[in-house]
XYZ file of C-alpha atoms in Angstrom:
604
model
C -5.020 14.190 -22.058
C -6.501 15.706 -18.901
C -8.005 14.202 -15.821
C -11.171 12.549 -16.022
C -13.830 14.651 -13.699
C -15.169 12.670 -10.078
C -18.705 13.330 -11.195
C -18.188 11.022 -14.216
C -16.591 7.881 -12.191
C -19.460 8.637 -10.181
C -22.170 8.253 -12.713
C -20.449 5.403 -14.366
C -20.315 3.620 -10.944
C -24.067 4.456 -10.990
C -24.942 3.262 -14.186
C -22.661 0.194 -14.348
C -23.523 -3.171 -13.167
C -20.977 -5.351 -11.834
C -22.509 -8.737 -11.826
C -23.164 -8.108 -15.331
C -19.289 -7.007 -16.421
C -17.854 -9.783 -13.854
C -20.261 -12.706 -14.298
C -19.172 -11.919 -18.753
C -15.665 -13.228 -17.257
C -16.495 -15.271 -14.200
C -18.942 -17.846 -14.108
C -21.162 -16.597 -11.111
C -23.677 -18.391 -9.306
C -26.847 -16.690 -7.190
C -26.486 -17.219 -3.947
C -29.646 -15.178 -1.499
C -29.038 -11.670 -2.630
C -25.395 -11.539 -3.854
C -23.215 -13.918 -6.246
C -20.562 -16.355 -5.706
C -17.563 -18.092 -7.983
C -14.230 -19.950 -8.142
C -11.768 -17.163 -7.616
C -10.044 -15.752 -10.563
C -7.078 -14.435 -8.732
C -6.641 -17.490 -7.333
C -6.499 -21.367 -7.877
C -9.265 -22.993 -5.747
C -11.922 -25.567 -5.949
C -14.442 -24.426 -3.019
C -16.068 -20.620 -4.172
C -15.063 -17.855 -2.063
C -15.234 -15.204 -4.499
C -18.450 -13.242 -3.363
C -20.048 -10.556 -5.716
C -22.743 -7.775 -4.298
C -25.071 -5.706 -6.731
C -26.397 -3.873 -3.552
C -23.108 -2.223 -2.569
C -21.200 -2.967 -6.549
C -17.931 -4.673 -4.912
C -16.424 -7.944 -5.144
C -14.542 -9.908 -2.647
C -12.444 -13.126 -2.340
C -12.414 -14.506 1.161
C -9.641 -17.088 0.297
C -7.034 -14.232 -1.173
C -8.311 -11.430 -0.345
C -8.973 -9.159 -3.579
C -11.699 -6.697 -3.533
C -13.049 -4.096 -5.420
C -15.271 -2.147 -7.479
C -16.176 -2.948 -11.277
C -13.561 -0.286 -11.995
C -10.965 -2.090 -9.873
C -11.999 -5.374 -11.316
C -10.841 -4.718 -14.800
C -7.573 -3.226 -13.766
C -6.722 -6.496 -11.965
C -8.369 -9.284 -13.854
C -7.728 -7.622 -17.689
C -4.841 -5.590 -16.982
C -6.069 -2.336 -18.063
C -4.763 1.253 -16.473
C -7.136 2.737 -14.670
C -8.283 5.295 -17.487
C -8.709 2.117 -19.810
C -10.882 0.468 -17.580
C -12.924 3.772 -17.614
C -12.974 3.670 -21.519
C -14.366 -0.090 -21.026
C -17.016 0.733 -19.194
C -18.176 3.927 -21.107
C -18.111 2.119 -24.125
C -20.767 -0.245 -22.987
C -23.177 2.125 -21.687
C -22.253 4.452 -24.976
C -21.249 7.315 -23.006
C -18.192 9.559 -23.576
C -15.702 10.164 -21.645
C -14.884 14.065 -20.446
C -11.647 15.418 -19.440
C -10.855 18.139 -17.494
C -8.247 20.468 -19.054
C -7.515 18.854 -22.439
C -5.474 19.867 -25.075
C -8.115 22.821 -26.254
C -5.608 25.260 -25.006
C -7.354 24.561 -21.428
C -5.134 24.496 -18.134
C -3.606 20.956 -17.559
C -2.081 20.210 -13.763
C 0.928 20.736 -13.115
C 1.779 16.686 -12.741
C 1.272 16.145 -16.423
C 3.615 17.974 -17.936
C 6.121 16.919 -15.785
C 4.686 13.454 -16.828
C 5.644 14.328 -20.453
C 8.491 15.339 -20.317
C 9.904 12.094 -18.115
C 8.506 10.194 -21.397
C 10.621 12.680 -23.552
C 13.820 12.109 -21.255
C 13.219 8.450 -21.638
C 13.244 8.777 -25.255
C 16.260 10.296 -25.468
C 18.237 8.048 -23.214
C 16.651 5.615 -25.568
C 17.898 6.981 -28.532
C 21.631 7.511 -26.561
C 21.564 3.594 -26.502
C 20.795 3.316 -30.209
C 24.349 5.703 -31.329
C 26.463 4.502 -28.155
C 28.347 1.408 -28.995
C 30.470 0.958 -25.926
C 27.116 0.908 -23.743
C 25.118 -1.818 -26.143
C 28.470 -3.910 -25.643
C 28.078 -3.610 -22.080
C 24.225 -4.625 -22.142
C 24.652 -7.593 -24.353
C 27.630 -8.781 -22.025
C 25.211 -9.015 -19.347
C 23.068 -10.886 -21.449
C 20.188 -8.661 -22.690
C 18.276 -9.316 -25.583
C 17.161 -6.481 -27.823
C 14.093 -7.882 -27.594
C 13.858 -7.341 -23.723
C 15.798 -3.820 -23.740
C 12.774 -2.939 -25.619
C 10.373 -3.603 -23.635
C 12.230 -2.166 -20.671
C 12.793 0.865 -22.748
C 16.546 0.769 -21.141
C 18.577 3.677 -22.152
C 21.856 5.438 -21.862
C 23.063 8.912 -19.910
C 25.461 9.645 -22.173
C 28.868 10.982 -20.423
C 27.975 14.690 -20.179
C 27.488 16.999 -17.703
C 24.884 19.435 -19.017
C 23.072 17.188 -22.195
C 20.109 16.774 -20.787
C 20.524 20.226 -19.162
C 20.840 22.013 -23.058
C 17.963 19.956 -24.707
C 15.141 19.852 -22.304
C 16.492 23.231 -20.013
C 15.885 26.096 -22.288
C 13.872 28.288 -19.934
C 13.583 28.941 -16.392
C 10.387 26.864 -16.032
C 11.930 23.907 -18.112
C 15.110 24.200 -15.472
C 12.661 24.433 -12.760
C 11.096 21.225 -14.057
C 14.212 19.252 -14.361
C 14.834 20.197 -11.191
C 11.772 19.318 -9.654
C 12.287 15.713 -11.258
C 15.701 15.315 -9.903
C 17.424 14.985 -13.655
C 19.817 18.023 -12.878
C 21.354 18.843 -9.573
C 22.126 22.821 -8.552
C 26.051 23.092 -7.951
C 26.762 23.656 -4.238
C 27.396 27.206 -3.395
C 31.670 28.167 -3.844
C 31.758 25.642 -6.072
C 33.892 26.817 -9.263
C 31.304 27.012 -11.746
C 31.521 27.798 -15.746
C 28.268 29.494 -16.085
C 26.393 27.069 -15.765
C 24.284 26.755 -11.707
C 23.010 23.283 -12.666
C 24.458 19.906 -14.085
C 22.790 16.377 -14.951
C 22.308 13.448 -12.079
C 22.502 10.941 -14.565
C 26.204 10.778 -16.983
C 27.731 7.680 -18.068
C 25.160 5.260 -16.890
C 22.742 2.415 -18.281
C 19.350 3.919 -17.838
C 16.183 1.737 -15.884
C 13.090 3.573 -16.171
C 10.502 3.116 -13.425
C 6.893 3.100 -14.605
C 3.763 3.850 -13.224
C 0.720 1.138 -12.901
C -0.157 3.529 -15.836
C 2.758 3.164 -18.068
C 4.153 6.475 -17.833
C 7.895 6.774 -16.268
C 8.517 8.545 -12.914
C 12.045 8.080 -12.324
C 14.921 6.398 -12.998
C 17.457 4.502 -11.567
C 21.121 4.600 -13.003
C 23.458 1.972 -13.107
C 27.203 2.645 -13.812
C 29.342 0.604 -16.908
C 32.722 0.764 -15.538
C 33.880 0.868 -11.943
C 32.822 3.999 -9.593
C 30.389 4.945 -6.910
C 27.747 4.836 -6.818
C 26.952 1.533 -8.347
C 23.256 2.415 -8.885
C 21.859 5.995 -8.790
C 18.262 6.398 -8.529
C 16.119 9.235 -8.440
C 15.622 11.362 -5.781
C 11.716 11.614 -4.009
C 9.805 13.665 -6.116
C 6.015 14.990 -7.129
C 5.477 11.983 -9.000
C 7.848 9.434 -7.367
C 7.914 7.786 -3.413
C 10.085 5.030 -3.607
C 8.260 3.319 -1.075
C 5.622 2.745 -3.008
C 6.754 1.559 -6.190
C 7.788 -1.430 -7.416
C 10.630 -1.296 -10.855
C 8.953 -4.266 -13.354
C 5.545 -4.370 -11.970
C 4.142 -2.082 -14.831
C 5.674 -4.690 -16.944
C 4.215 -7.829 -14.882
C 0.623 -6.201 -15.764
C 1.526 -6.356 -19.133
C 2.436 -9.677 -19.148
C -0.950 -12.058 -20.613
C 0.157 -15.153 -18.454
C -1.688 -16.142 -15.340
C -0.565 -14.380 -12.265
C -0.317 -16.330 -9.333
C 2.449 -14.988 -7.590
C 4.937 -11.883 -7.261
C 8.898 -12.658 -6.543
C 10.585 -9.456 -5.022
C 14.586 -9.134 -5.810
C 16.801 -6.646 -4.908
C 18.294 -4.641 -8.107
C 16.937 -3.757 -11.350
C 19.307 -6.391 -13.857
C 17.834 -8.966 -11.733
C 14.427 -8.174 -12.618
C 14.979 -7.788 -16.238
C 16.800 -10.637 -16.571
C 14.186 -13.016 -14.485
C 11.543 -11.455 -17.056
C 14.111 -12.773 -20.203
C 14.515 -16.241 -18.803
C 10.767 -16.478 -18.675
C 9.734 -15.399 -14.694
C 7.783 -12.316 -16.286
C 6.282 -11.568 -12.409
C 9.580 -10.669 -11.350
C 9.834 -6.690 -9.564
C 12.443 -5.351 -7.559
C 12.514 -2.561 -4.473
C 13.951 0.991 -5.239
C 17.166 0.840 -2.968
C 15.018 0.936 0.011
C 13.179 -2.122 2.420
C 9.523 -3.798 1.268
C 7.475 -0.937 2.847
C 4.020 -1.718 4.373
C 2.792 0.116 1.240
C 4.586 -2.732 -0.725
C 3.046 -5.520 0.634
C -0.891 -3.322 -0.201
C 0.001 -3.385 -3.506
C 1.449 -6.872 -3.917
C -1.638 -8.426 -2.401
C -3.961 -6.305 -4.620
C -2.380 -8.415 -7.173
C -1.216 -11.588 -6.154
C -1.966 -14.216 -3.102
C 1.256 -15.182 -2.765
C 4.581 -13.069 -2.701
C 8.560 -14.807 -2.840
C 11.788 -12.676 -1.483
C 14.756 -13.555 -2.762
C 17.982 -12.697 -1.208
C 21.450 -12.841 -1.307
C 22.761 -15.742 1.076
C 25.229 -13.120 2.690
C 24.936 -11.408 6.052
C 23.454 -8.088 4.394
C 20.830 -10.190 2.244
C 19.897 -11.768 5.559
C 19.298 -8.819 7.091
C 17.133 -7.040 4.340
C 15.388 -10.473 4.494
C 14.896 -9.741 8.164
C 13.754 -6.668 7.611
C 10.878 -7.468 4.620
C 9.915 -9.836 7.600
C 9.074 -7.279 9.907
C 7.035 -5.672 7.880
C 5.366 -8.083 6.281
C 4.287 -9.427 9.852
C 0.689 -7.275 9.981
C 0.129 -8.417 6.323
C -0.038 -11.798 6.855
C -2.739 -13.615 7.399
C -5.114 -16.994 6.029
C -4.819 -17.018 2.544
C -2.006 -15.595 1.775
C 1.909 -16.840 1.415
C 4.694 -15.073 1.990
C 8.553 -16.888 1.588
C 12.150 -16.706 1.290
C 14.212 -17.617 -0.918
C 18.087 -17.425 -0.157
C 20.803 -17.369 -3.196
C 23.467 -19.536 -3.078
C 27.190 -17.718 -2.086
C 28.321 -15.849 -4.984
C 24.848 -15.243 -6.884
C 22.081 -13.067 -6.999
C 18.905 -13.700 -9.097
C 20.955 -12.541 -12.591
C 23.558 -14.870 -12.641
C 21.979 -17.826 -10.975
C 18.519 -17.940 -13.968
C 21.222 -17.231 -16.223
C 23.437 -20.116 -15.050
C 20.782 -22.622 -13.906
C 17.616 -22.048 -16.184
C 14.281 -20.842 -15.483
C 12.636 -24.331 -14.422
C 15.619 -24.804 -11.687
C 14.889 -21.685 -10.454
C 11.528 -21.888 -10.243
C 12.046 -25.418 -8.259
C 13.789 -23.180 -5.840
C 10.773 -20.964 -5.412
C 8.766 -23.544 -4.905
C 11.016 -24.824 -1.952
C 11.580 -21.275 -0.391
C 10.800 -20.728 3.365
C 7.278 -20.163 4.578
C 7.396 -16.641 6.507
C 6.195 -18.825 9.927
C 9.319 -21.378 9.690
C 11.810 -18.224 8.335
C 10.882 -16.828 11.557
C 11.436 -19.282 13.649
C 14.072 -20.926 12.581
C 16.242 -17.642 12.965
C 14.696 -16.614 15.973
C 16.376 -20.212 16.989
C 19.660 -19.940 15.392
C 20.042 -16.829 18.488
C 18.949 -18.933 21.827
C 19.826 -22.485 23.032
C 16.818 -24.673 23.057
C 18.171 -27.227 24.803
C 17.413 -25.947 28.152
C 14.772 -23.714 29.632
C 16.811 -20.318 29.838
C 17.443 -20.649 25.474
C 13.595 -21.501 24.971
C 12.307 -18.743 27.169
C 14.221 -16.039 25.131
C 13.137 -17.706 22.018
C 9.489 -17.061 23.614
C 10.549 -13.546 24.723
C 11.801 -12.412 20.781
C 8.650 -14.069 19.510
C 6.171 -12.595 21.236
C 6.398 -8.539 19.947
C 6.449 -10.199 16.248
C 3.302 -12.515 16.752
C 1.855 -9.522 18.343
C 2.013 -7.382 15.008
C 0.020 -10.727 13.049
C -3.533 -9.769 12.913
C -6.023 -11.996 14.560
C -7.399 -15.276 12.871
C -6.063 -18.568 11.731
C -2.889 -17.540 10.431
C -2.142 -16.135 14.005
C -3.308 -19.079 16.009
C -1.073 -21.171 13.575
C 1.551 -19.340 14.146
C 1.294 -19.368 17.868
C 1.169 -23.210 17.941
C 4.587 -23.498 15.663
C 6.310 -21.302 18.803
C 4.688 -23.272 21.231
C 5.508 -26.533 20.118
C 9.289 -25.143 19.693
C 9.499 -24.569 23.470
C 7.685 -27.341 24.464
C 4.223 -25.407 25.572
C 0.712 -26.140 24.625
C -0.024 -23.060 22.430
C -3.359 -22.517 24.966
C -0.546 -21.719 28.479
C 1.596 -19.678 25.859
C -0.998 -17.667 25.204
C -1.775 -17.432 28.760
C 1.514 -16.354 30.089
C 1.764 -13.702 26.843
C -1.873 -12.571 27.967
C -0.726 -11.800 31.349
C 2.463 -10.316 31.455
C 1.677 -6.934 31.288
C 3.495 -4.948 34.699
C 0.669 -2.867 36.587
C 1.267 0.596 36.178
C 2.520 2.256 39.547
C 0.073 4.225 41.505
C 1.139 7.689 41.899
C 2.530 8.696 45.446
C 1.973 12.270 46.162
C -0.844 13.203 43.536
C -3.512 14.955 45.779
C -7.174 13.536 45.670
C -9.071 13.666 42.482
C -12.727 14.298 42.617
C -15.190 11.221 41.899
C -15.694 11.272 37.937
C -19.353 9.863 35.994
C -18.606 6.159 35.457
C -17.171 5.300 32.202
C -19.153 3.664 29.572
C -17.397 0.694 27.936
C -17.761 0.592 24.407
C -18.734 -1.788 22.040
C -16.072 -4.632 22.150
C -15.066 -7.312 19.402
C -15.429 -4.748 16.507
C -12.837 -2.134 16.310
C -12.766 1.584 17.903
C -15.514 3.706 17.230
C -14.423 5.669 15.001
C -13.558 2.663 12.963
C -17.575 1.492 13.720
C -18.729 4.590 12.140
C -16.684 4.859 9.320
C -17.154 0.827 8.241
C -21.161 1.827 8.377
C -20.899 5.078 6.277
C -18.709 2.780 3.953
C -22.021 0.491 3.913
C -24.549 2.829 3.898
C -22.745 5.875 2.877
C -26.992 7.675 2.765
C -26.769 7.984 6.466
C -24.022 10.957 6.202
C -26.975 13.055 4.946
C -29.469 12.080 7.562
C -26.704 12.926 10.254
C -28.313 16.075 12.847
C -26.034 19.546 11.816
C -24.644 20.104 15.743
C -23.834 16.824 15.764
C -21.679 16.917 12.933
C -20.146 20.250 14.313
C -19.611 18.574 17.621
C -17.198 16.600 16.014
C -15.151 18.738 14.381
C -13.681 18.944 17.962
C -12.937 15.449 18.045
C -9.409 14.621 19.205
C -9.727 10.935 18.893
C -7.352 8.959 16.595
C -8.451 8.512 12.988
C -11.420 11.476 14.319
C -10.078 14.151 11.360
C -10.399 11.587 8.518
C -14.318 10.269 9.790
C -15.060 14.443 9.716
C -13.805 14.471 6.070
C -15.259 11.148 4.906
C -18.361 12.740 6.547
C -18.578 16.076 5.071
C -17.882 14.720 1.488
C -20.860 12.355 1.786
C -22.571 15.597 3.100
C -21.628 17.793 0.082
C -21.331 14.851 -2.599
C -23.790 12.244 -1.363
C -22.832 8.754 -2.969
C -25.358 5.779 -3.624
C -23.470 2.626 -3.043
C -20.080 1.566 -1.745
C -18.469 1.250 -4.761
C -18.744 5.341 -5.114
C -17.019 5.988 -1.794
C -14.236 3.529 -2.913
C -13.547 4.881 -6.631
C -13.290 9.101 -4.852
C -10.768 7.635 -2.353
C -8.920 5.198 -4.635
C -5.796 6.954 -4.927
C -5.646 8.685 -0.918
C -3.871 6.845 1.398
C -7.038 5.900 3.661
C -8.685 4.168 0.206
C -7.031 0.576 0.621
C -8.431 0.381 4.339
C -11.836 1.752 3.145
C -11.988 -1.140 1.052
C -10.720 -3.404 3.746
C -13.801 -2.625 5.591
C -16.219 -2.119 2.928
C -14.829 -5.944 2.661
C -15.981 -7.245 5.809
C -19.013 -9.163 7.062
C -21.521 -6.557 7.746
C -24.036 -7.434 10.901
C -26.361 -4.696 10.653
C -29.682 -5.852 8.113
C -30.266 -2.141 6.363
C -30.151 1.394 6.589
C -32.343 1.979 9.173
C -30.373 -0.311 11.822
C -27.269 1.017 10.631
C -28.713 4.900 11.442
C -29.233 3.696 15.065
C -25.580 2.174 15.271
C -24.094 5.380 13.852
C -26.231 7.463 16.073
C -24.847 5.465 19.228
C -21.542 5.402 18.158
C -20.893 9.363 17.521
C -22.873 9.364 20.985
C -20.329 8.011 22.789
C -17.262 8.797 20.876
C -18.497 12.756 21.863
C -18.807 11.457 25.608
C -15.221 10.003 25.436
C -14.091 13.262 24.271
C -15.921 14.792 26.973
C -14.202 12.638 29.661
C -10.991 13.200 28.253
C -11.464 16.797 28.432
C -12.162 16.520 31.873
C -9.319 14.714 32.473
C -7.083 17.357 31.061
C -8.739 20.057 33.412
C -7.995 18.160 36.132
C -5.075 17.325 35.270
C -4.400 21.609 34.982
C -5.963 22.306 38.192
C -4.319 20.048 40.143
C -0.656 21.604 38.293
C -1.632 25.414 37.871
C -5.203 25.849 38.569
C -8.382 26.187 36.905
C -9.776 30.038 35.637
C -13.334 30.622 36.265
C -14.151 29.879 33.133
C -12.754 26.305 32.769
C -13.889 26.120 36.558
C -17.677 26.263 34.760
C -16.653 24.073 31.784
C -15.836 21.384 34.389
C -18.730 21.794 36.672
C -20.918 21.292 33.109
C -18.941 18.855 31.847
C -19.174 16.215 34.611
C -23.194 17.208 35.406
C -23.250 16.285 31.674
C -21.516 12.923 31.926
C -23.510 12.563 35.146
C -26.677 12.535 33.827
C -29.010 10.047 32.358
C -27.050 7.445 29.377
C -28.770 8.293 25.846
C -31.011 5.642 24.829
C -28.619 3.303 22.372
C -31.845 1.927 20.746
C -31.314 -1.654 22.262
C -32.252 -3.458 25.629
């Protein structure tokens, strides 16, 4: 099937009325202009689960889920994303188009490499079915055929070209195998028998990995007998960035029973057999860390998130490691823990020694990130005396710094302090102010008096991240937006100043209505989870019109901070090499510019 056009999720965004397709789910109260419930991603008895017709998003201040009426059925019914576009067509009757179908019409590229990962699958599939030595080795390690099933785990058979001679029949087909990492090219003076390529996968049990939408992207490999390596997964690809994916979570989606909470493991036996034993929100990492991009998509889902880890010195330090990154996710309302195995077991043999309900006692006793951290960061310094607590303080303080702001933090900041005997207020102090002053320069001739330098607007963010939280609001005030202004920042150099000129000119060309539309045409670009973030946050500013005046003001003086870092540079040059006339001019306007009267900001 081919992709289903932007203008369509547009008009269905349009047409579509969350409050009506939550509140059929969610019982939803009025509360002043927008609606409020008990969470459904969450247990809670106080509502913080906040529902706005004006800009057609939802948000849960206790967990943190937001989204759009698109995003709400993907989470809350488990649908794919083009199901939850079939749902709401077929209440407003409409149809829904695709773009390059199966009329003969050009498909992209990504789909048929889509299909024929599902045909691969198949085949592995059907390897398992005639092999007898590899079903031996699956029901030895306790597989059901019921579960193998529904993992659709298969079998490389031990060849080196089979997959090469049914799905390689053409250059194109070769290219495509290629592309997906199922055959390798021999390395050049290697003896060869006519053949340049040969399978990745031979003699292996086969895991695939599955998209949120079902449809497999890799694989990972895992041998029967001894050799090296154990497991063999898939190389990056077009369709596949291991850190981004999670193996089982297509299969947690699936799974009807309430989903509270997420419990990473390490290898892809563990996973399957934790979903057996009746733990079906089980998912395991791809041979690589929890990635930042992880943690996004765990916390789409879930509130809470468990790590469980071998209790040896390499489990410990992957543990260490999903710590560190899991620091700037952390925050109220969400858990994160840690659960370490015993010696000798991973997550396989210890649910399939001990039973599901002791291991899920264990999860409920695991390690709260906050103690996790401190009680290692103690293990390493002596307490006991002032020296031992001071480099306890010293290792703490670069990982508090990466928690963001609010309770969580201060929380956090009064555990430490009470472990080395400081009231959390002088801990903070002495972190506050322990910056060294950056030396003055010795020899640097005299640089000209510059225009004093506005200070921007503090306690909400940069200014680019100002104006792009108010175009996520009011994404109309793109269009009223004066043409050289608009150009003038195409010059911008500021951080995060390229993706505000292309969230700009696509409100320009494609003007969108409410937030909701903005969020569905970035949903799947990197910047889409933090447009949500913000479209998620209290907004201060009453309506359009006050929201034009903040936007105005803050493209104002992002443009003068690119004008006074400009000047900076030329200095900078003439004090080095010298200025040409021409920059000698650019200067001389630039700082009669900057010099001049401040631009009304439309407030006293």
């Amino acid at each position: 099937m081919g992709r289903i056009p932007q203008t369509f999720i547009d008009e269905l965004i349009a047409r579509s009325d969350i409050v009506e397709v939550i509140g059929a789910r969610v019982q939803l109260k009025k509360a002043g202009r927008e609606y409020k419930a008990c969470c459904p991603f969450h247990s809670e008895k106080t509502p913080s689960f906040w529902v706005s017709p004006e800009k057609q998003f939802y948000h849960c201040f206790g967990c943190g889920a937001h989204g759009t009426v698109l995003g709400f059925l993907m989470e809350h019914d488990r649908m794919s994303f083009p199901e939850a576009v079939e749902e709401l067509a077929a209440r407003l009757g409409l149809e829904v188009p695709r773009e390059g179908g199966s009329d003969g019409e050009a498909r992209r590229p990504e789909e048929s490499l889509y299909e024929l990962m599902g045909r691969v699958a198949g085949f592995y599939v059907d390897c398992l079915a005639r092999d007898e030595r590899a079903r031996q080795y699956l029901a030895r390690r306790g597989l059901t055929r019921q579960i193998i099933e529904r993992f659709q785990i298969g079998y490389a058979p031990d060849s080196w070209n089979e997959v090469l001679k049914r799905f390689g029949t053409s250059d194109q087909s070769r290219r495509q195998l290629a592309e997906l990492g199922l055959i390798v090219e021999r390395e050049r003076g290697a003896p060869r028998d006519g053949e340049r390529h040969y399978d990745r996968f031979r003699d292996r049990i086969m895991f695939p990995i599955r998209d949120a939408r079902g449809r497999v992207i890799a694989f990972g490999g895992r041998v029967l007998d001894q050799g090296e390596p154990k497991y063999l997964n898939s190389p990056e690809t077009t369709l596949f960035h291991k850190g981004r994916e999670l193996y089982g979570l297509y299969e947690v989606r699936q799974s009807r029973a309430p989903l509270r909470r997420l419990l990473v493991v390490e290898g892809y036996m563990d996973t399957v057999r934790l979903h057996q034993f009746g733990i079906p929100y089980a998912v395991a990492t791809l041979g690589t860390a929890t990635t930042p991009e992880h943690f996004k998509r765990i916390f789409r889902l879930v509130s809470e998130v468990v790590f469980a880890f071998d209790g040896d010195r390499a489990g410990r330090a992957a543990a260490w490691r999903a710590l560190q990154h899991a620091l700037p996710e952390a925050r109220e309302g969400r858990e994160i823990r840690f659960l370490f195995l015993p010696e000798g077991h991973d997550p396989d043999s210890l649910v399939g020694e001990e039973g599901r309900e002791a291991f899920e006692r264990r999860l409920e006793a695991a390690l709260p990130l906050s103690e996790y951290l401190v009680r290692t960061l103690a293990a390493q310094a002596d307490l006991s005396h002032a020296d031992g607590r001071a480099r306890f303080a010293e290792a703490a303080r670069p990982l508090v710094a990466r928690v963001p702001e609010g309770v969580y933090r201060e929380l956090l900041l009064a555990r430490i302090a009470e472990t080395i005997r400081l009231s959390p207020q002088r801990l903070q102090e002495l972190w506050g102010g322990s910056g060294r002053p950056a030396e003055a320069p010795t020899s640097a001739p005299p640089r000209p008096p510059l225009p004093a330098r506005r200070r921007t607007s503090a306690g909400r963010g940069g200014l680019v991240r100002q104006a792009v939280k108010l175009l996520v609001h009011f994404p109309e005030l793109a269009g009223r937006l004066q043409p050289e202004k608009v150009e003038a920042l195409l010059r911008l150099e500021t951080p995060g100043a390229q993706f505000l000129n292309g969230l700009i000119n696509e409100l320009r060309a494609r003007p969108a209505r409410t937030t909701a539309q903005v969020l569905e045409r970035w949903r799947d670009r990197p910047e889409g989870e933090k447009l949500a973030r913000l479209a998620a946050e209290e907004n201060l500013v009453p309506d359009a019109a006050a929201g034009a005046k903040e936007l105005d003001t803050a493209l104002d003086r992002l443009l003068e901070e690119a004008g006074r870092q400009r000047i900076d540079r030329l200095l900078e040059k003439d004090r080095a090499l010298g200025l040409t006339a021409e920059e000698k001019l650019e200067l001389q306007g630039l700082m009669t510019k900057l010099s001049g009267p401040r631009p009304s900001s439309g407030r006293p």
